[in-house]
Short mmCIF file of C-alpha atoms and ligand atoms in Angstrom, two decimals:
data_model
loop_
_atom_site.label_atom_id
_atom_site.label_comp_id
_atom_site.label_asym_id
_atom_site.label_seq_id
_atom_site.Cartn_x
_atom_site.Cartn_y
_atom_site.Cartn_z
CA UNK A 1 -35.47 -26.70 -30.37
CA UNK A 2 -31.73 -26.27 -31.10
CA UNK A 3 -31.57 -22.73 -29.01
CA UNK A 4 -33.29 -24.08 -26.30
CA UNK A 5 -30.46 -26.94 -26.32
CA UNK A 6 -28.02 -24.27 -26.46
CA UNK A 7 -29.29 -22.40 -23.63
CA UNK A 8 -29.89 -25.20 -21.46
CA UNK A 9 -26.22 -26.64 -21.84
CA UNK A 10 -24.65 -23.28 -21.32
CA UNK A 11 -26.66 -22.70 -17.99
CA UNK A 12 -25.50 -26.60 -17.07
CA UNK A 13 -21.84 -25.62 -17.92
CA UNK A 14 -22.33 -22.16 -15.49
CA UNK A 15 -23.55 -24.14 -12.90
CA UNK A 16 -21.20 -27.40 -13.12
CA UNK A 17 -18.47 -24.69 -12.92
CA UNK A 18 -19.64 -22.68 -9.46
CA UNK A 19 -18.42 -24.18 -6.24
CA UNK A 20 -21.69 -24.70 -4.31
CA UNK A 21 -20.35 -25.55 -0.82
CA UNK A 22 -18.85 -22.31 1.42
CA UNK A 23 -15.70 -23.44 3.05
CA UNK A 24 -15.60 -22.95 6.75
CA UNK A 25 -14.07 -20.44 8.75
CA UNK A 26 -12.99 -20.27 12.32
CA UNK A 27 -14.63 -17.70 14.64
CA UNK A 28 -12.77 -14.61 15.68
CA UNK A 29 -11.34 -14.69 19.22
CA UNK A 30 -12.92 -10.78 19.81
CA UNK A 31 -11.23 -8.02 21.32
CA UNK A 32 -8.93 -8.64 23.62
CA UNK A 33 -8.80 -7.24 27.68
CA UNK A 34 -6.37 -4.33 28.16
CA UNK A 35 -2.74 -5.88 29.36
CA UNK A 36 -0.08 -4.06 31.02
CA UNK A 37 2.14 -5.05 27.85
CA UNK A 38 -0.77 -3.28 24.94
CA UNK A 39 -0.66 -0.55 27.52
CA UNK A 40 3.10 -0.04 27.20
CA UNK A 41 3.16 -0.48 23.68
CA UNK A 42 0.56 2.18 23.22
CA UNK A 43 2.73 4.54 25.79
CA UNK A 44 5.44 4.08 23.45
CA UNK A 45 3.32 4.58 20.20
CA UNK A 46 2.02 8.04 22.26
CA UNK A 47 5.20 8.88 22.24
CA UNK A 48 6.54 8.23 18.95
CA UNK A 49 3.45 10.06 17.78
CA UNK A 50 4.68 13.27 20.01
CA UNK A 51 7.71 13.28 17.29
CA UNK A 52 6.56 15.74 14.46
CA UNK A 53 8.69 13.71 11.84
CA UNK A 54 6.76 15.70 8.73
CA UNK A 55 8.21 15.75 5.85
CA UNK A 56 7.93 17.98 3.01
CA UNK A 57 7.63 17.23 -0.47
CA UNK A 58 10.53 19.39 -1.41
CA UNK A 59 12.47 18.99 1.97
CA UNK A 60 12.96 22.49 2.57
CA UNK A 61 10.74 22.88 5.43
CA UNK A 62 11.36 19.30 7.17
CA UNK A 63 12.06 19.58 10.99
CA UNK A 64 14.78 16.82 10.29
CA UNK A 65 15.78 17.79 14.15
CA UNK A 66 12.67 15.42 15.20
CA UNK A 67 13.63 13.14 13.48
CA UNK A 68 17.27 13.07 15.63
CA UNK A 69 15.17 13.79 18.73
CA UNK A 70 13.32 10.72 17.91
CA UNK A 71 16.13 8.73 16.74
CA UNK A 72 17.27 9.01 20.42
CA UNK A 73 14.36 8.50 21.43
CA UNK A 74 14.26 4.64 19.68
CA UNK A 75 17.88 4.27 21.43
CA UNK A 76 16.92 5.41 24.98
CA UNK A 77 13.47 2.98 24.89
CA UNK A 78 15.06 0.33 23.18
CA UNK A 79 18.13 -0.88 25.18
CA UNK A 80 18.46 -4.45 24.40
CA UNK A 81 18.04 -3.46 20.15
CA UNK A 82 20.66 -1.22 20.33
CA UNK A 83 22.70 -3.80 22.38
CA UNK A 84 22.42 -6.98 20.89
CA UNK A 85 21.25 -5.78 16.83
CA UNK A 86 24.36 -3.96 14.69
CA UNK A 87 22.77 -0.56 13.31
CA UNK A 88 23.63 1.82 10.55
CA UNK A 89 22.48 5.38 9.55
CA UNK A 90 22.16 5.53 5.65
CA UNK A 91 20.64 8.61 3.91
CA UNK A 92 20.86 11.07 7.17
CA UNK A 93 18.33 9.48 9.09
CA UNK A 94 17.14 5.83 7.63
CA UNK A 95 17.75 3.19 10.24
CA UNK A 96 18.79 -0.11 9.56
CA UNK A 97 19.18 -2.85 11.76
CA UNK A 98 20.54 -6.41 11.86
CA UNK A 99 19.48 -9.22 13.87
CA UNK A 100 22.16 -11.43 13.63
CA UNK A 101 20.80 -15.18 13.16
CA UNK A 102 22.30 -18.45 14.55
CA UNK A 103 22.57 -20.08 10.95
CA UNK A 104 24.00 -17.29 8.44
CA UNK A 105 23.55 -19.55 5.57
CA UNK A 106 20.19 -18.85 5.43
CA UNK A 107 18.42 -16.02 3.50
CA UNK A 108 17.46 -13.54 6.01
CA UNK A 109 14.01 -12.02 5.84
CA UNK A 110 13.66 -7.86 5.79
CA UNK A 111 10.71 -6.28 7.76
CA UNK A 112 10.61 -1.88 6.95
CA UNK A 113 8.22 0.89 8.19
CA UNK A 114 8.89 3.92 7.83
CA UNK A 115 9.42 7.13 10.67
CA UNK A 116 7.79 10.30 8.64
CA UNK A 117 4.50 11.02 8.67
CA UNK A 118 2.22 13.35 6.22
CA UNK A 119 1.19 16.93 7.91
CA UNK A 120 -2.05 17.07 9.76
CA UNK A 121 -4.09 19.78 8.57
CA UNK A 122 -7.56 20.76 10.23
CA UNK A 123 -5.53 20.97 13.67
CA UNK A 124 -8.61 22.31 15.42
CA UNK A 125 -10.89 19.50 13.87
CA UNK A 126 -9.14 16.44 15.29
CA UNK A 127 -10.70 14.95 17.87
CA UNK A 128 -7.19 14.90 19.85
CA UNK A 129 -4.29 16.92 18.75
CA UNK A 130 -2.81 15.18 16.08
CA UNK A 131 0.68 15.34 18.20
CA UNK A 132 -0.40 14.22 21.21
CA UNK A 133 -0.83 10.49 21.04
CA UNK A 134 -3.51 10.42 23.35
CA UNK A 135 -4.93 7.11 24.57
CA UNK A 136 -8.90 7.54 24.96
CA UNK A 137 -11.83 5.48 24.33
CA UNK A 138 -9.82 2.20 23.32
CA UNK A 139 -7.80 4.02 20.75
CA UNK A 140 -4.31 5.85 20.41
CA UNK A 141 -4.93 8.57 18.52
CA UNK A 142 -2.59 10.90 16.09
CA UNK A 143 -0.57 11.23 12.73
CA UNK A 144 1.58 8.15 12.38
CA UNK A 145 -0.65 6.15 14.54
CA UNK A 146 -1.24 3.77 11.82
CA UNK A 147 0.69 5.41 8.70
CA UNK A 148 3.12 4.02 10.02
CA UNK A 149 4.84 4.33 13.33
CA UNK A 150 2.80 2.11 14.35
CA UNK A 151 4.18 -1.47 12.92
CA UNK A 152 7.40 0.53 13.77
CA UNK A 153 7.14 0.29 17.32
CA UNK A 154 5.21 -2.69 17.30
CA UNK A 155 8.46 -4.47 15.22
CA UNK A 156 10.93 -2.73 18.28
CA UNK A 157 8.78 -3.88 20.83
CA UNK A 158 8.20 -7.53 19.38
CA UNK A 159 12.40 -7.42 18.65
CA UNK A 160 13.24 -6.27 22.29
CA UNK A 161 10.94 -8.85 24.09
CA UNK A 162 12.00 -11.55 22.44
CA UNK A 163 15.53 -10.20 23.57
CA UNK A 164 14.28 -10.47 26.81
CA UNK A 165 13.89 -14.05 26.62
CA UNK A 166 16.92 -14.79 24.87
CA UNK A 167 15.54 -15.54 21.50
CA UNK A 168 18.04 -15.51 19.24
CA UNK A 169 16.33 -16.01 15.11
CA UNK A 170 18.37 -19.19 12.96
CA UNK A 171 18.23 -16.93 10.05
CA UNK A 172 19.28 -13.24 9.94
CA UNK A 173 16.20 -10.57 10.57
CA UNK A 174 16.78 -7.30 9.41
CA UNK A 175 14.82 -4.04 9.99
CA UNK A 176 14.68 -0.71 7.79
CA UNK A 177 12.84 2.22 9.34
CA UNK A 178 13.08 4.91 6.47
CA UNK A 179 12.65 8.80 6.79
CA UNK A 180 11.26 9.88 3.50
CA UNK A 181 8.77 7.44 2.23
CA UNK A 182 5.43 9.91 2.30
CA UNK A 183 7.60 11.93 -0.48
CA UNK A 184 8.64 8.73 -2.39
CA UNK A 185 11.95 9.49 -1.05
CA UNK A 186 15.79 8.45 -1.22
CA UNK A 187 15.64 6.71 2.66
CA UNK A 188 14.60 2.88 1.45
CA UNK A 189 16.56 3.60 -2.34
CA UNK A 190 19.49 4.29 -0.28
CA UNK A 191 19.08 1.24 2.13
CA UNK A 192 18.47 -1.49 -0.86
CA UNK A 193 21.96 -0.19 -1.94
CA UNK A 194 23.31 -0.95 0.89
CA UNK A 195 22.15 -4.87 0.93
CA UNK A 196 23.17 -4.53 -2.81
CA UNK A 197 26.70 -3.86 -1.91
CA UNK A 198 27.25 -6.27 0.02
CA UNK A 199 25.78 -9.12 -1.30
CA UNK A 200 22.54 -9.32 0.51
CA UNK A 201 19.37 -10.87 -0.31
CA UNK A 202 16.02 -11.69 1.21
CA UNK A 203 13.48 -14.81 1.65
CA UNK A 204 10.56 -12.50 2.47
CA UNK A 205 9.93 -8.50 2.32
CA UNK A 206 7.30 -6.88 4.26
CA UNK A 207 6.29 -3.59 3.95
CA UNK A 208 3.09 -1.54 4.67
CA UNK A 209 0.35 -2.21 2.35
CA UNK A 210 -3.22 -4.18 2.50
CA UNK A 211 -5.06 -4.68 5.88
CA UNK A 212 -7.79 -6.72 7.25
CA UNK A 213 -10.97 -4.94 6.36
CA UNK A 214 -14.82 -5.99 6.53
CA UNK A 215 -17.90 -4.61 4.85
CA UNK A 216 -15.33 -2.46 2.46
CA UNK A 217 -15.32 -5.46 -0.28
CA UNK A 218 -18.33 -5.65 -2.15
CA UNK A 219 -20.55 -9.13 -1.90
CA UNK A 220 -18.83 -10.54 0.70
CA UNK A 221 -19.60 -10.94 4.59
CA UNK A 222 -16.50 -12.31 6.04
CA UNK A 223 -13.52 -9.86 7.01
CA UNK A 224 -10.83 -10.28 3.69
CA UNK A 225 -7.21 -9.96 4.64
CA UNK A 226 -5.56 -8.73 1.71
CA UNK A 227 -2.26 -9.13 1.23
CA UNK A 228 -0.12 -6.71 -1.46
CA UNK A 229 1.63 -8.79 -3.62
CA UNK A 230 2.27 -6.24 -6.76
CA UNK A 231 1.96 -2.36 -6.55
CA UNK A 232 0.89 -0.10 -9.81
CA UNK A 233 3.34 2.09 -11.75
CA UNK A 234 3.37 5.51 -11.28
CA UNK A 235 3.92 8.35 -14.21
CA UNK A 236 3.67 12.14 -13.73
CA UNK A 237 3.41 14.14 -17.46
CA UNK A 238 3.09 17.37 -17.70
CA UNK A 239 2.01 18.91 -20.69
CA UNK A 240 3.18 22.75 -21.47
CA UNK A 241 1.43 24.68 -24.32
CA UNK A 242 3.59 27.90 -26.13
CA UNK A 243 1.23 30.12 -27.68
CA UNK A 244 0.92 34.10 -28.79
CA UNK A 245 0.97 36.13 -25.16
CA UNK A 246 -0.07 39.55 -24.93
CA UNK A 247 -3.30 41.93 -23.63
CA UNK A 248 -6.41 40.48 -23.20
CA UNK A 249 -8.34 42.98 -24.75
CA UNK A 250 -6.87 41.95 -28.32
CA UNK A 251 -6.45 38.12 -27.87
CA UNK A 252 -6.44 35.74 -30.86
CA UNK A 253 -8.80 33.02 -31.87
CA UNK A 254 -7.53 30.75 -29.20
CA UNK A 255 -4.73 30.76 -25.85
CA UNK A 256 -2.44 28.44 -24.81
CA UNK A 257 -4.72 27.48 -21.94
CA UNK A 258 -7.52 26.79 -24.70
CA UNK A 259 -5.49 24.35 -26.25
CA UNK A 260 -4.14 23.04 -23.65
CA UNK A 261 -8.26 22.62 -21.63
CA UNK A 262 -8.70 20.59 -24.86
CA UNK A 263 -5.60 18.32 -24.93
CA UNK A 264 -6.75 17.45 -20.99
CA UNK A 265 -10.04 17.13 -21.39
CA UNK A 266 -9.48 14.15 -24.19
CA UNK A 267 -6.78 12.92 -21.87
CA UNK A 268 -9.84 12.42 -19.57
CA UNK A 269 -11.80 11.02 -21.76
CA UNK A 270 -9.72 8.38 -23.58
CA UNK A 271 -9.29 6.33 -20.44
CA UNK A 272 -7.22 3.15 -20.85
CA UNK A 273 -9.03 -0.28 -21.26
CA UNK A 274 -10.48 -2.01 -18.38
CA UNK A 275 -8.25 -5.05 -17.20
CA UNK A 276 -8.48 -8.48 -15.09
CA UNK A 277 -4.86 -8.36 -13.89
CA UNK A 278 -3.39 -11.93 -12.50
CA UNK A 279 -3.54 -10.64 -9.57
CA UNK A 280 -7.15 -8.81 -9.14
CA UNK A 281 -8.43 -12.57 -10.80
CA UNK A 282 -6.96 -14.49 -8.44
CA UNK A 283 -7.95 -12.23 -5.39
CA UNK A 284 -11.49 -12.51 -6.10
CA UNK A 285 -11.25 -16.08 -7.07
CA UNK A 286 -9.76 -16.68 -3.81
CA UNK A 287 -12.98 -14.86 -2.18
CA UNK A 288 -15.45 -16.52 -4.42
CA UNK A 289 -16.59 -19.24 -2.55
CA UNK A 290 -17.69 -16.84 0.48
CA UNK A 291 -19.71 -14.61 -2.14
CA UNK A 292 -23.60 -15.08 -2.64
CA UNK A 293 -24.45 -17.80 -5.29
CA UNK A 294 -25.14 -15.00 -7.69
CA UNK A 295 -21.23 -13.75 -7.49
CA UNK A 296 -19.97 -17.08 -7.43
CA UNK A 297 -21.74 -17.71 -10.58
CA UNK A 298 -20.26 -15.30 -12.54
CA UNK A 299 -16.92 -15.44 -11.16
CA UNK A 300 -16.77 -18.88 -11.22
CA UNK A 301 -17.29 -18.09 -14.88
CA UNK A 302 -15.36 -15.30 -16.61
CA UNK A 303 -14.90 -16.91 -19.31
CA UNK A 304 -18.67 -15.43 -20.14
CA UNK A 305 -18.99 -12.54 -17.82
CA UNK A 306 -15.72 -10.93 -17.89
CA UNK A 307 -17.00 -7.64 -19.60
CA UNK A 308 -20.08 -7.24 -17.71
CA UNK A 309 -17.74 -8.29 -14.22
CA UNK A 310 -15.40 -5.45 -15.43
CA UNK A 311 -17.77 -2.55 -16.00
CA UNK A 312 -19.43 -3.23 -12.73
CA UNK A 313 -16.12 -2.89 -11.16
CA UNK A 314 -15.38 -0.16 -13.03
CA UNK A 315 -18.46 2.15 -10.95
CA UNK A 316 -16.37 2.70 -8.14
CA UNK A 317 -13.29 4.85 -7.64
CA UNK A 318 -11.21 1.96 -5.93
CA UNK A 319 -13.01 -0.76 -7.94
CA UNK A 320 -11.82 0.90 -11.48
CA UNK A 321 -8.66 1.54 -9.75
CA UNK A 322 -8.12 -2.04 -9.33
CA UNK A 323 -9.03 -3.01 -12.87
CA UNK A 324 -7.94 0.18 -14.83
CA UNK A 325 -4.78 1.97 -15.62
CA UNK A 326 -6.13 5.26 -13.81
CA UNK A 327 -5.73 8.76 -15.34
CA UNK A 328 -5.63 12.00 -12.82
CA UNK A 329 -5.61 15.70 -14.28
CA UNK A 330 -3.99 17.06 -11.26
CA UNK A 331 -2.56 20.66 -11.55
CA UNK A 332 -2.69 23.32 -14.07
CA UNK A 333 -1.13 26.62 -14.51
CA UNK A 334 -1.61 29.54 -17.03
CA UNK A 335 -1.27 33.50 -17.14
CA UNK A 336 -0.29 35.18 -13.47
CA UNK A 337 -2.86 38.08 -14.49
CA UNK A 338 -6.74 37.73 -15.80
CA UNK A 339 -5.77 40.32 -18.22
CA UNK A 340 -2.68 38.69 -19.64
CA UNK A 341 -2.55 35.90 -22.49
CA UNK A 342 -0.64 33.14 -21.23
CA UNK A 343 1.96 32.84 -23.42
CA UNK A 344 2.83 29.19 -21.54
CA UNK A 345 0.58 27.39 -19.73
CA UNK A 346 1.39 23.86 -18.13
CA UNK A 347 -0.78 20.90 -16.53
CA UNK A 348 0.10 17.73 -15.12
CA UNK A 349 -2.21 14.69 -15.01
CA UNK A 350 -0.53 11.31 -12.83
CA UNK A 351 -1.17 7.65 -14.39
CA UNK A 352 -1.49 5.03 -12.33
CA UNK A 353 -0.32 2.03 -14.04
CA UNK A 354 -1.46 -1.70 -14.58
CA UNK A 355 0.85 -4.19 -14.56
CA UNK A 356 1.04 -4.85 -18.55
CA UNK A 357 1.66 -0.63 -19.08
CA UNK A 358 5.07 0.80 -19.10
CA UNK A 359 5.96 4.13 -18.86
CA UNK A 360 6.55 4.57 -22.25
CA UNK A 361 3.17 2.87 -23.39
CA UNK A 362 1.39 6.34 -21.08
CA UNK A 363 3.69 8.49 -23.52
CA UNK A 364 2.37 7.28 -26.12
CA UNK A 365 -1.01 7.53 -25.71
CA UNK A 366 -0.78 10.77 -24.59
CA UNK A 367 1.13 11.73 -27.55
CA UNK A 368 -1.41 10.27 -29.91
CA UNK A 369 -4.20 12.57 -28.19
CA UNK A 370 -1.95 15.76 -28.89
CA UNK A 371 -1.96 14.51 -32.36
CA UNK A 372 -0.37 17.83 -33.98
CA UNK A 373 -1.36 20.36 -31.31
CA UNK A 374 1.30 22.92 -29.98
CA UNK A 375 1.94 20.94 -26.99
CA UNK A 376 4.53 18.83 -25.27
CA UNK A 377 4.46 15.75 -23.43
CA UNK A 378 7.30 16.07 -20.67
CA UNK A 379 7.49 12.55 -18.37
CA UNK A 380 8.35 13.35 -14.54
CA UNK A 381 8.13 11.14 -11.87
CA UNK A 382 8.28 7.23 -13.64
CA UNK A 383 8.25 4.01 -12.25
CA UNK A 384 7.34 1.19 -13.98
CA UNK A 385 4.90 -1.49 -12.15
CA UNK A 386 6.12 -3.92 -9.33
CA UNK A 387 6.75 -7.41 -9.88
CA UNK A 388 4.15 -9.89 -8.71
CA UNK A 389 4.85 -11.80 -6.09
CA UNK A 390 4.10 -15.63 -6.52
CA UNK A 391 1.46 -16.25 -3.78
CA UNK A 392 2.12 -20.10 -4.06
CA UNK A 393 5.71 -19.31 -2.41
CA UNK A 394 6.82 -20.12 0.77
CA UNK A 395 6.68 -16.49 2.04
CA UNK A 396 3.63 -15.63 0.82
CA UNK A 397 2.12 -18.94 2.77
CA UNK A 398 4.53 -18.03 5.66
CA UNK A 399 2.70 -14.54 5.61
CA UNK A 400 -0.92 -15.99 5.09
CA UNK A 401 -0.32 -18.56 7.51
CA UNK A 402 0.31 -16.38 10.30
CA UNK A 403 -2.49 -13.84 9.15
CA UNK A 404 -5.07 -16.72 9.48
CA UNK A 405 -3.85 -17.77 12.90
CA UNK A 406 -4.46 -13.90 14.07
CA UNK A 407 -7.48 -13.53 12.05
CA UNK A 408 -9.25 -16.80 12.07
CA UNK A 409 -12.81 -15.63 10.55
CA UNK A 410 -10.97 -13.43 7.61
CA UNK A 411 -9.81 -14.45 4.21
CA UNK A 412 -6.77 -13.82 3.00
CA UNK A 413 -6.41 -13.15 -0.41
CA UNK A 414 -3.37 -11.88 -2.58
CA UNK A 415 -4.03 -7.95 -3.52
CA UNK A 416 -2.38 -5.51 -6.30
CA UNK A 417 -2.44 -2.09 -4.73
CA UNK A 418 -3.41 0.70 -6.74
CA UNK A 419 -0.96 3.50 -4.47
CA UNK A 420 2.96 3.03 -3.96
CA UNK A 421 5.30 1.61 -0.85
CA UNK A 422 9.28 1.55 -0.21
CA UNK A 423 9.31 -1.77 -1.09
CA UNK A 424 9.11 -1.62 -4.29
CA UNK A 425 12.60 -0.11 -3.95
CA UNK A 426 13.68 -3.93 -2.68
CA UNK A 427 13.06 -6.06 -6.03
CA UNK A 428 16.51 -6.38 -6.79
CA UNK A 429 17.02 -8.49 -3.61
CA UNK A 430 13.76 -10.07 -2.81
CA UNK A 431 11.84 -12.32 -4.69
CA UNK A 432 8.62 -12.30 -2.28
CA UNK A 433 7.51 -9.32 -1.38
CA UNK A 434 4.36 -8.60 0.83
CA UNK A 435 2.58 -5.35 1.77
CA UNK A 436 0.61 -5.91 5.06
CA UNK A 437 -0.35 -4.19 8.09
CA UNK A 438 -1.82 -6.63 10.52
CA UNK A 439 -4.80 -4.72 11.52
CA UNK A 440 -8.23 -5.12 11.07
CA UNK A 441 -9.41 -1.88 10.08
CA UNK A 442 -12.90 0.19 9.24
CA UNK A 443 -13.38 2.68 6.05
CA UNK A 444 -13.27 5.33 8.66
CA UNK A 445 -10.05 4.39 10.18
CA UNK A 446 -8.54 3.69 6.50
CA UNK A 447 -9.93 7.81 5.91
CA UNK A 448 -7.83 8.77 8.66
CA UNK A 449 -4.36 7.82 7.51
CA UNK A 450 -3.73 10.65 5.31
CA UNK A 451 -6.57 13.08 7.06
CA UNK A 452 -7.78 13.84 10.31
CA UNK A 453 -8.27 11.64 13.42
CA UNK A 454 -5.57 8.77 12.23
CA UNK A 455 -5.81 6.35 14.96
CA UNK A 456 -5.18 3.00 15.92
CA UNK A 457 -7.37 0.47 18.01
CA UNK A 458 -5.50 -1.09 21.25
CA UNK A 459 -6.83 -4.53 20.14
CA UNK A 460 -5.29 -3.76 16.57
CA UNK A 461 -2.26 -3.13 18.67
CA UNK A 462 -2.32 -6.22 20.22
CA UNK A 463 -3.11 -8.21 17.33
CA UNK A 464 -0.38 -6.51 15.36
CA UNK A 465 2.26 -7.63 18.42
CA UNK A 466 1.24 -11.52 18.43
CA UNK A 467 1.26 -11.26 14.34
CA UNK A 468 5.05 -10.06 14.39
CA UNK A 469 5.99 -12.08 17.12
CA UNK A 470 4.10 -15.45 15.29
CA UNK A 471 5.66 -14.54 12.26
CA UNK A 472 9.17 -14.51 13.63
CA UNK A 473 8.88 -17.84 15.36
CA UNK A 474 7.25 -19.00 12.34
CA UNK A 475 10.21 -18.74 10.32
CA UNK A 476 12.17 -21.33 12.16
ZN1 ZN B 1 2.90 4.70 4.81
#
């Protein structure tokens, strides 16, 4: 009898705890008609996609004279911002601008994009060149078009018609358009310096980051709008192994690539512990009531199905990305010759990090799977895990606010994301940071961004210009 007690009370407690009512949502306006303004916007974004701003990893082989050419560009097309905003060059090419506000007291807000773009490989597989910015069949196609020269020229355009109308902001706007942020680059380090130096600090940040998606999210109907609020760490290691060269034809018991195949293949293997971060608990909280009763069930209580929540999570590449610190054997490198020993051989395997990890917590681990093997653990590349960004503060609502007027059937929820942005080189001078681009975007659009046939809808376009320009007012 007592079991069945048992039972019966816990399934009362499951179900007392699951919201039961879905909340409403407005309907989305739909597409809207072609205006001569979207079509000069995408003109402009054509144009700024013509600009082969690739940059190189090591630098060596940037065209950085495109990235002049379309610095003048931005001057010649954008009169009254280069009249009426005060601009300075940091890094070589990094723009940043200042829109002066009427009441300086106030903590001016920072919006950033960034001008380079990755290379386009597969030329002869695009669709349209990937340097043309074409406009055909409602889109504007080519490299940048979303990643991100996009909310670039959509921030110039929204600044230089509200010029146009004499709009002058109460608190100070300011705009950062780095040059190196595909290569986690110096452009946006070198610009938060500069507000360091002299004293300046922000209400809001926003950067690149989450968009509005639908049918991407598992369980859930309704387009989410998912807004970045904390980025993972980052940490290269590379592990070298020393160990007897020589012929091939004589080799020992083992080579340094043996050894080393071994050390990576635990690496693999001893993945880091699956996590419900703050922020991954509250994003799918915030979606819970639009889920099927099933979902909301369960997440309604994790204080029971945490583990089995987890592991399904887990299945997926992005879903274990979201609740895992991820762990990437990525290059490798032994003997130049398939008859020589190598006498060094070297790997590298990138960690994506939770926040919770630190960059030393990765060494570590990685350390205790060597155990007493010939090899070393070298870090690289380390950055530690963003802050989180409070999404009760003013900004974030500012930011969610403005998403739900241009979005009304989406729901906006706070998001970590699992790659890396510029902003993260802000947190010394912002407290809210936000990583959104205000499209609404499909898996095969989200593909394109760092492969072929990157392009952007003219309603996203659209969209994208009344979310700046709502924003703006907004922060009156
Ligand atoms: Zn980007």
């Amino acid at each position: 009898m007592l079991p069945i007690l048992i039972i019966a009370a816990v399934l009362l407690l499951l179900l007392i705890r699951t919201p039961w009512r879905k909340p409403h949502l407005d309907a989305d306006p739909g597409p809207t008609a072609a205006s001569p303004l979207i079509q000069e916007t995408a003109a402009h974004l054509g144009q700024a996609v013509q600009f082969q701003t690739v940059i190189d990893p090591g630098g060596s082989s940037t065209d950085w004279k495109a990235f002049i050419a379309f610095g003048s560009w931005i001057e010649e097309t954008y009169p009254l911002v280069h009249q009426k905003l005060q601009m300075e060059i940091v890094d070589g090419y990094t723009r940043i601008y200042c829109w002066e506000g009427s009441e300086p007291s106030k903590k001016p807000v920072l919006f950033t994009a960034h001008q380079d773009v990755v290379p386009a490989e597969n030329v002869d597989s695009w669709t349209h060149p990937p340097f043309s910015g074409t406009v055909a069949d409602g889109f504007l196609w080519g490299r940048g078009a979303l990643d991100m020269k996009g909310q670039m020229i959509i921030l110039l355009e929204t600044v230089e018609s509200l010029l146009k109308t004499g709009y002058q902001p109460k608190q100070s706007i300011y705009l950062v358009f780095s040059h190196d942020e595909e290569v986690g680059g110096s452009g946006a380090a070198k610009a938060a310096e500069y507000f360091q130096e002299r004293g300046i600090e922000f209400s809001l940040l926003l950067d690149e980051g989450g968009c509005v998606t639908v049918g991407i999210m598992p369980w859930i109907k309704h387009p989410v709008a998912a807004v970045g609020v904390a980025e993972k760490g980052y940490v290269d290691i590379e592990l070298t192994c020393s160990y007897y060269g020589g012929h091939s034809s004589m080799p020992g018991k083992r080579t340094s690539l043996g050894i080393l195949s071994e050390v990576l293949a635990k690496v693999e293997k001893h993945r880091f512990p699956l996590k419900l971060t703050s922020v991954s608990r509250q994003f799918f909280l915030t979606l819970m009531p639009h889920m099927p009763f099933f979902i909301r069930v369960i997440l309604a209580n994790l204080w029971l199905f945490k583990p089995v929540f987890l592991k399904n999570m887990a299945k997926t590449p992005s879903g274990n990305a979201l609740v895992r610190t991820t762990t990437a054997v990525t290059m490798a490198s032994g003997s130049d010759a398939p008859n020589s020993l190598p006498s060094v051989s070297s790997a590298t395997v990138n960690f994506r990090l939770l926040p919770g990890y630190s960059p030393r917590d990765i060494i570590r681990h990685v350390e205790t799977i060597i155990g007493t093997r010939p090899v070393t653990c070298t870090p690289r590349r380390s950055e530690p895990p963003s802050f989180i960004t409070d999404w009760e503060s003013p900004a974030y609502q500012l930011v969610e606010q403005t998403v739900r007027e241009i979005y009304p059937d989406a729901v906006t929820a706070p998001y970590q994301l699992t790659g890396g942005t510029d902003a993260r080189r802000y947190q010394q001078i912002c407290s809210a940071i936000c990583r959104f681009s205000p499209y609404r975007l499909t898996q095969r659009e989200i593909n394109g961004m760092h492969s072929q046939d990157e392009r952007i809808s003219l309603d996203n376009l659209h969209r994208a210009l009344l979310f700046y320009h709502k924003l703006i007012l907004r922060l009156e």
